PDB file of C-alpha atoms in Angstrom:
ATOM      1  CA  MET A1329      -5.820  -2.730  14.593  1.00 70.00           C
ATOM      2  CA  LYS A1330      -5.376  -5.791  12.510  1.00 76.00           C
ATOM      3  CA  ALA A1331      -2.554  -5.982  10.117  1.00 86.00           C
ATOM      4  CA  PRO A1332      -3.474  -5.789   6.400  1.00 92.00           C
ATOM      5  CA  ALA A1333      -3.969  -9.244   4.635  1.00 93.00           C
ATOM      6  CA  ARG A1334      -3.249 -10.051   1.056  1.00 95.00           C
ATOM      7  CA  GLY A1335      -4.438  -7.227  -1.244  1.00 95.00           C
ATOM      8  CA  GLU A1336      -5.140  -4.993   1.772  1.00 95.00           C
ATOM      9  CA  VAL A1337      -3.701  -1.650   2.926  1.00 95.00           C
ATOM     10  CA  LEU A1338      -3.746   0.074   6.413  1.00 95.00           C
ATOM     11  CA  VAL A1339      -4.545   3.698   5.944  1.00 96.00           C
ATOM     12  CA  ARG A1340      -3.856   6.198   8.806  1.00 95.00           C
ATOM     13  CA  LEU A1341      -7.021   8.471   8.513  1.00 92.00           C
ATOM     14  CA  ALA A1342      -6.414  12.210   8.151  1.00 93.00           C
ATOM     15  CA  VAL A1343     -10.015  13.057   7.218  1.00 92.00           C
ATOM     16  CA  ALA A1344     -13.397  11.240   6.905  1.00 92.00           C
ATOM     17  CA  GLY A1345     -16.001  12.299   4.514  1.00 89.00           C
ATOM     18  CA  VAL A1346     -19.449  12.847   5.760  1.00 86.00           C
ATOM     19  CA  ASN A1347     -22.452  12.088   3.686  1.00 82.00           C
ATOM     20  CA  PHE A1348     -26.227  11.758   4.105  1.00 82.00           C
ATOM     21  CA  VAL A1349     -25.842   7.933   4.105  1.00 84.00           C
ATOM     22  CA  ASP A1350     -23.770   8.289   7.263  1.00 85.00           C
ATOM     23  CA  ILE A1351     -26.492  10.207   9.021  1.00 87.00           C
ATOM     24  CA  TYR A1352     -29.014   7.595   7.862  1.00 88.00           C
ATOM     25  CA  MET A1353     -26.914   4.979   9.386  1.00 87.00           C
ATOM     26  CA  ARG A1354     -26.483   6.787  12.696  1.00 84.00           C
ATOM     27  CA  ARG A1355     -30.145   7.391  12.992  1.00 88.00           C
ATOM     28  CA  GLY A1356     -31.161   3.911  12.238  1.00 87.00           C
ATOM     29  CA  LEU A1357     -32.810   4.694   8.930  1.00 89.00           C
ATOM     30  CA  LYS A1358     -30.414   2.431   6.976  1.00 88.00           C
ATOM     31  CA  ALA A1359     -29.695  -1.013   8.667  1.00 89.00           C
ATOM     32  CA  VAL A1360     -26.116  -1.745   9.625  1.00 88.00           C
ATOM     33  CA  GLU A1361     -24.627  -4.930  10.973  1.00 87.00           C
ATOM     34  CA  LEU A1362     -23.120  -4.404  14.516  1.00 86.00           C
ATOM     35  CA  PRO A1363     -20.491  -3.876  15.770  1.00 88.00           C
ATOM     36  CA  PHE A1364     -20.528  -0.841  13.383  1.00 86.00           C
ATOM     37  CA  THR A1365     -18.037   1.881  12.809  1.00 90.00           C
ATOM     38  CA  PRO A1366     -19.379   4.638  10.716  1.00 89.00           C
ATOM     39  CA  GLY A1367     -18.016   6.385   7.578  1.00 90.00           C
ATOM     40  CA  LEU A1368     -17.744   5.227   3.925  1.00 90.00           C
ATOM     41  CA  GLU A1369     -15.092   7.490   2.559  1.00 93.00           C
ATOM     42  CA  GLY A1370     -11.793   9.019   3.746  1.00 95.00           C
ATOM     43  CA  ALA A1371      -8.404  10.308   3.029  1.00 97.00           C
ATOM     44  CA  GLY A1372      -5.164   9.601   4.613  1.00 97.00           C
ATOM     45  CA  VAL A1373      -1.634   8.149   4.402  1.00 98.00           C
ATOM     46  CA  VAL A1374      -0.808   4.584   3.702  1.00 98.00           C
ATOM     47  CA  GLU A1375       0.736   3.160   6.842  1.00 97.00           C
ATOM     48  CA  ALA A1376       1.363  -0.628   5.782  1.00 97.00           C
ATOM     49  CA  VAL A1377       0.596  -2.860   2.892  1.00 97.00           C
ATOM     50  CA  GLY A1378      -0.349  -6.449   2.979  1.00 97.00           C
ATOM     51  CA  PRO A1379       1.260  -9.193   0.663  1.00 97.00           C
ATOM     52  CA  GLY A1380       0.761  -8.863  -3.043  1.00 96.00           C
ATOM     53  CA  VAL A1381       0.041  -4.960  -2.973  1.00 97.00           C
ATOM     54  CA  SER A1382       2.121  -3.140  -5.600  1.00 95.00           C
ATOM     55  CA  ASN A1383      -0.094  -0.172  -6.470  1.00 95.00           C
ATOM     56  CA  VAL A1384       0.677   1.803  -3.238  1.00 96.00           C
ATOM     57  CA  ARG A1385       3.521   1.944  -0.620  1.00 96.00           C
ATOM     58  CA  PRO A1386       3.830   3.378   2.896  1.00 97.00           C
ATOM     59  CA  GLY A1387       3.662   7.128   2.908  1.00 97.00           C
ATOM     60  CA  ASP A1388       1.351   7.490  -0.231  1.00 98.00           C
ATOM     61  CA  ARG A1389      -1.480  10.045   0.042  1.00 98.00           C
ATOM     62  CA  VAL A1390      -4.764   8.316  -0.830  1.00 98.00           C
ATOM     63  CA  ALA A1391      -8.475   8.431  -0.750  1.00 96.00           C
ATOM     64  CA  TYR A1392     -11.116   5.834  -0.790  1.00 95.00           C
ATOM     65  CA  ALA A1393     -15.058   5.484  -0.830  1.00 92.00           C
ATOM     66  CA  GLN A1394     -17.484   2.493  -0.047  1.00 89.00           C
ATOM     67  CA  GLN A1395     -15.200   1.145   2.666  1.00 90.00           C
ATOM     68  CA  GLN A1396     -16.939   1.063   6.098  1.00 87.00           C
ATOM     69  CA  GLY A1397     -15.145   2.299   9.086  1.00 89.00           C
ATOM     70  CA  ALA A1398     -13.809   5.763   7.791  1.00 91.00           C
ATOM     71  CA  TYR A1399     -14.495   7.442  11.232  1.00 92.00           C
ATOM     72  CA  ALA A1400     -11.862   5.262  12.855  1.00 93.00           C
ATOM     73  CA  GLU A1401      -8.212   6.546  13.340  1.00 94.00           C
ATOM     74  CA  ALA A1402      -6.945   3.912  10.756  1.00 95.00           C
ATOM     75  CA  THR A1403      -8.866   1.313   8.594  1.00 93.00           C
ATOM     76  CA  VAL A1404      -7.795  -1.511   6.552  1.00 95.00           C
ATOM     77  CA  VAL A1405      -9.119  -1.312   2.931  1.00 95.00           C
ATOM     78  CA  PRO A1406      -8.620  -3.219  -0.297  1.00 96.00           C
ATOM     79  CA  ALA A1407      -5.604  -1.766  -2.188  1.00 96.00           C
ATOM     80  CA  ASP A1408      -7.572  -1.572  -5.379  1.00 95.00           C
ATOM     81  CA  SER A1409     -10.105   0.716  -3.874  1.00 93.00           C
ATOM     82  CA  LEU A1410      -7.608   3.360  -3.287  1.00 96.00           C
ATOM     83  CA  ILE A1411      -7.360   6.766  -5.221  1.00 95.00           C
ATOM     84  CA  PRO A1412      -4.046   8.296  -5.320  1.00 96.00           C
ATOM     85  CA  LEU A1413      -4.189  12.032  -4.028  1.00 96.00           C
ATOM     86  CA  PRO A1414      -2.005  14.551  -5.737  1.00 95.00           C
ATOM     87  CA  GLU A1415       0.136  16.785  -3.634  1.00 94.00           C
ATOM     88  CA  ASN A1416      -1.896  19.860  -4.507  1.00 96.00           C
ATOM     89  CA  MET A1417      -5.178  18.230  -3.275  1.00 94.00           C
ATOM     90  CA  SER A1418      -5.977  18.513   0.496  1.00 95.00           C
ATOM     91  CA  PHE A1419      -7.126  15.524   2.714  1.00 96.00           C
ATOM     92  CA  GLU A1420     -10.260  17.408   3.120  1.00 94.00           C
ATOM     93  CA  GLU A1421     -10.803  17.548  -0.760  1.00 91.00           C
ATOM     94  CA  GLY A1422      -9.798  14.009  -1.014  1.00 93.00           C
ATOM     95  CA  ALA A1423     -12.297  12.840   1.510  1.00 93.00           C
ATOM     96  CA  ALA A1424     -15.047  14.945  -0.017  1.00 88.00           C
ATOM     97  CA  PHE A1425     -15.121  13.881  -3.575  1.00 86.00           C
ATOM     98  CA  PRO A1426     -15.291  10.139  -3.948  1.00 89.00           C
ATOM     99  CA  LEU A1427     -18.994   9.474  -3.396  1.00 86.00           C
ATOM    100  CA  GLN A1428     -20.311  12.762  -4.689  1.00 88.00           C
ATOM    101  CA  GLY A1429     -17.828  12.574  -7.520  1.00 89.00           C
ATOM    102  CA  MET A1430     -18.601   9.081  -8.522  1.00 88.00           C
ATOM    103  CA  THR A1431     -22.392  10.006  -8.325  1.00 90.00           C
ATOM    104  CA  ALA A1432     -21.996  12.999 -10.461  1.00 93.00           C
ATOM    105  CA  HIS A1433     -19.775  11.253 -12.936  1.00 93.00           C
ATOM    106  CA  TYR A1434     -22.246   8.391 -13.379  1.00 93.00           C
ATOM    107  CA  LEU A1435     -25.279  10.626 -13.941  1.00 95.00           C
ATOM    108  CA  ILE A1436     -23.489  13.005 -16.473  1.00 94.00           C
ATOM    109  CA  HIS A1437     -21.614  10.315 -18.458  1.00 93.00           C
ATOM    110  CA  GLU A1438     -23.571   7.052 -18.135  1.00 93.00           C
ATOM    111  CA  TYR A1439     -27.223   8.007 -17.310  1.00 92.00           C
ATOM    112  CA  ARG A1440     -27.647  10.867 -19.578  1.00 92.00           C
ATOM    113  CA  LYS A1441     -24.750  12.822 -21.198  1.00 94.00           C
ATOM    114  CA  PRO A1442     -25.804  16.312 -22.138  1.00 94.00           C
ATOM    115  CA  SER A1443     -24.641  17.647 -25.567  1.00 92.00           C
ATOM    116  CA  GLU A1444     -23.670  20.993 -26.826  1.00 92.00           C
ATOM    117  CA  GLY A1445     -26.856  23.327 -26.674  1.00 90.00           C
ATOM    118  CA  ASP A1446     -28.947  21.005 -24.416  1.00 93.00           C
ATOM    119  CA  VAL A1447     -30.848  22.620 -21.548  1.00 92.00           C
ATOM    120  CA  VAL A1448     -30.260  20.918 -18.319  1.00 91.00           C
ATOM    121  CA  LEU A1449     -32.171  21.545 -14.895  1.00 91.00           C
ATOM    122  CA  ILE A1450     -30.216  20.636 -11.901  1.00 91.00           C
ATOM    123  CA  HIS A1451     -31.870  20.522  -8.609  1.00 90.00           C
ATOM    124  CA  ALA A1452     -29.955  21.279  -5.381  1.00 88.00           C
ATOM    125  CA  ALA A1453     -27.127  22.847  -7.569  1.00 88.00           C
ATOM    126  CA  ALA A1454     -25.382  24.316  -4.418  1.00 86.00           C
ATOM    127  CA  GLY A1455     -24.875  20.780  -2.833  1.00 86.00           C
ATOM    128  CA  GLY A1456     -21.931  18.479  -3.585  1.00 85.00           C
ATOM    129  CA  VAL A1457     -23.356  16.387  -6.341  1.00 90.00           C
ATOM    130  CA  GLY A1458     -25.389  19.308  -7.777  1.00 91.00           C
ATOM    131  CA  LEU A1459     -22.327  21.491  -8.111  1.00 88.00           C
ATOM    132  CA  LEU A1460     -20.287  18.803  -9.744  1.00 90.00           C
ATOM    133  CA  LEU A1461     -23.203  18.253 -11.995  1.00 92.00           C
ATOM    134  CA  VAL A1462     -23.427  22.051 -12.990  1.00 90.00           C
ATOM    135  CA  GLN A1463     -19.667  22.144 -13.754  1.00 88.00           C
ATOM    136  CA  GLY A1464     -19.854  18.899 -15.837  1.00 91.00           C
ATOM    137  CA  ALA A1465     -22.724  19.809 -17.926  1.00 92.00           C
ATOM    138  CA  CYS A1466     -21.225  23.315 -18.598  1.00 88.00           C
ATOM    139  CA  HIS A1467     -17.970  21.693 -19.591  1.00 90.00           C
ATOM    140  CA  LEU A1468     -19.906  19.559 -22.171  1.00 92.00           C
ATOM    141  CA  GLY A1469     -21.627  22.697 -23.549  1.00 91.00           C
ATOM    142  CA  ALA A1470     -25.047  22.454 -22.095  1.00 90.00           C
ATOM    143  CA  ARG A1471     -26.950  25.470 -20.917  1.00 87.00           C
ATOM    144  CA  VAL A1472     -27.574  24.965 -17.124  1.00 87.00           C
ATOM    145  CA  ILE A1473     -30.407  26.178 -14.928  1.00 87.00           C
ATOM    146  CA  GLY A1474     -29.882  25.238 -11.300  1.00 87.00           C
ATOM    147  CA  THR A1475     -32.396  25.357  -8.351  1.00 87.00           C
ATOM    148  CA  VAL A1476     -31.123  26.212  -4.900  1.00 86.00           C
ATOM    149  CA  SER A1477     -32.916  26.641  -1.587  1.00 85.00           C
ATOM    150  CA  THR A1478     -32.086  30.089  -0.431  1.00 84.00           C
ATOM    151  CA  GLU A1479     -30.843  33.466  -1.680  1.00 82.00           C
ATOM    152  CA  GLU A1480     -27.618  32.829   0.294  1.00 83.00           C
ATOM    153  CA  ARG A1481     -27.070  29.531  -1.647  1.00 83.00           C
ATOM    154  CA  GLN A1482     -27.991  31.412  -4.835  1.00 80.00           C
ATOM    155  CA  LYS A1483     -25.255  33.924  -4.262  1.00 80.00           C
ATOM    156  CA  TRP A1484     -22.627  31.376  -3.278  1.00 78.00           C
ATOM    157  CA  SER A1485     -23.478  29.203  -6.260  1.00 77.00           C
ATOM    158  CA  ALA A1486     -23.186  32.240  -8.643  1.00 76.00           C
ATOM    159  CA  ARG A1487     -19.724  32.742  -7.250  1.00 74.00           C
ATOM    160  CA  GLN A1488     -18.691  29.070  -7.542  1.00 71.00           C
ATOM    161  CA  ALA A1489     -20.387  27.633 -10.493  1.00 66.00           C
ATOM    162  CA  PRO A1490     -20.148  28.851 -14.145  1.00 53.00           C
ATOM    163  CA  THR A1491     -23.884  28.367 -14.855  1.00 51.00           C
ATOM    164  CA  THR A1492     -26.536  30.112 -16.706  1.00 56.00           C
ATOM    165  CA  SER A1493     -28.834  30.891 -13.959  1.00 67.00           C
ATOM    166  CA  PHE A1494     -29.837  29.889 -10.315  1.00 67.00           C
ATOM    167  CA  SER A1495     -33.339  29.993  -9.056  1.00 71.00           C
ATOM    168  CA  THR A1496     -34.674  29.934  -5.552  1.00 68.00           C
ATOM    169  CA  PRO A1497     -38.338  29.639  -4.707  1.00 67.00           C
ATOM    170  CA  ASN A1498     -38.447  33.500  -4.606  1.00 60.00           C
ATOM    171  CA  ARG A1499     -36.164  34.856  -7.365  1.00 57.00           C
ATOM    172  CA  THR A1500     -33.866  33.979 -10.264  1.00 54.00           C
ATOM    173  CA  SER A1501     -30.217  35.245 -10.726  1.00 55.00           C
ATOM    174  CA  PRO A1502     -29.052  37.017 -13.775  1.00 54.00           C
ATOM    175  CA  LYS A1503     -28.198  34.908 -16.706  1.00 54.00           C
ATOM    176  CA  ARG A1504     -24.507  34.259 -16.887  1.00 55.00           C
ATOM    177  CA  PRO A1505     -22.633  32.197 -19.647  1.00 50.00           C
ATOM    178  CA  CYS A1506     -20.997  28.886 -18.750  1.00 53.00           C
ATOM    179  CA  VAL A1507     -17.198  29.519 -18.709  1.00 44.00           C
TER     180      VAL A1507
END
């Protein structure tokens, strides 16, 4: 493993995030330059810092996204791409939220921010991005209708997300207020 250069950090990986883009790369559906180590997001502990790095130090718990190589034991990433992980957040949570969280944040705050009383339809509401969108839209006061693929996901979603209703191709759940 190479030592971190100026502005870089060596992160000892605890957990790598797995997303559809990783599957596309492994299947050859998204071109990658070889040699190639999969994984775009992860969480772990800073092991070493390069010159000029002052925002983190060895021992810090961090997450990161959009940095190729997260499936490796350790990876060198730009220090400014790190997200500090609070002690009460697991490495699994830290590795799972960056890509999905940034996508949901963009959609609900930059693309189309719902207002109090708006009705929002969210497809795939039981997925990572979908569940974050449901929670964000409810937080902003919107009435949310979510679609899910199976009754099992419908039941799980109803327990996880404070939404108005979830619909599968076969049935709709009872209406619940956003909390």
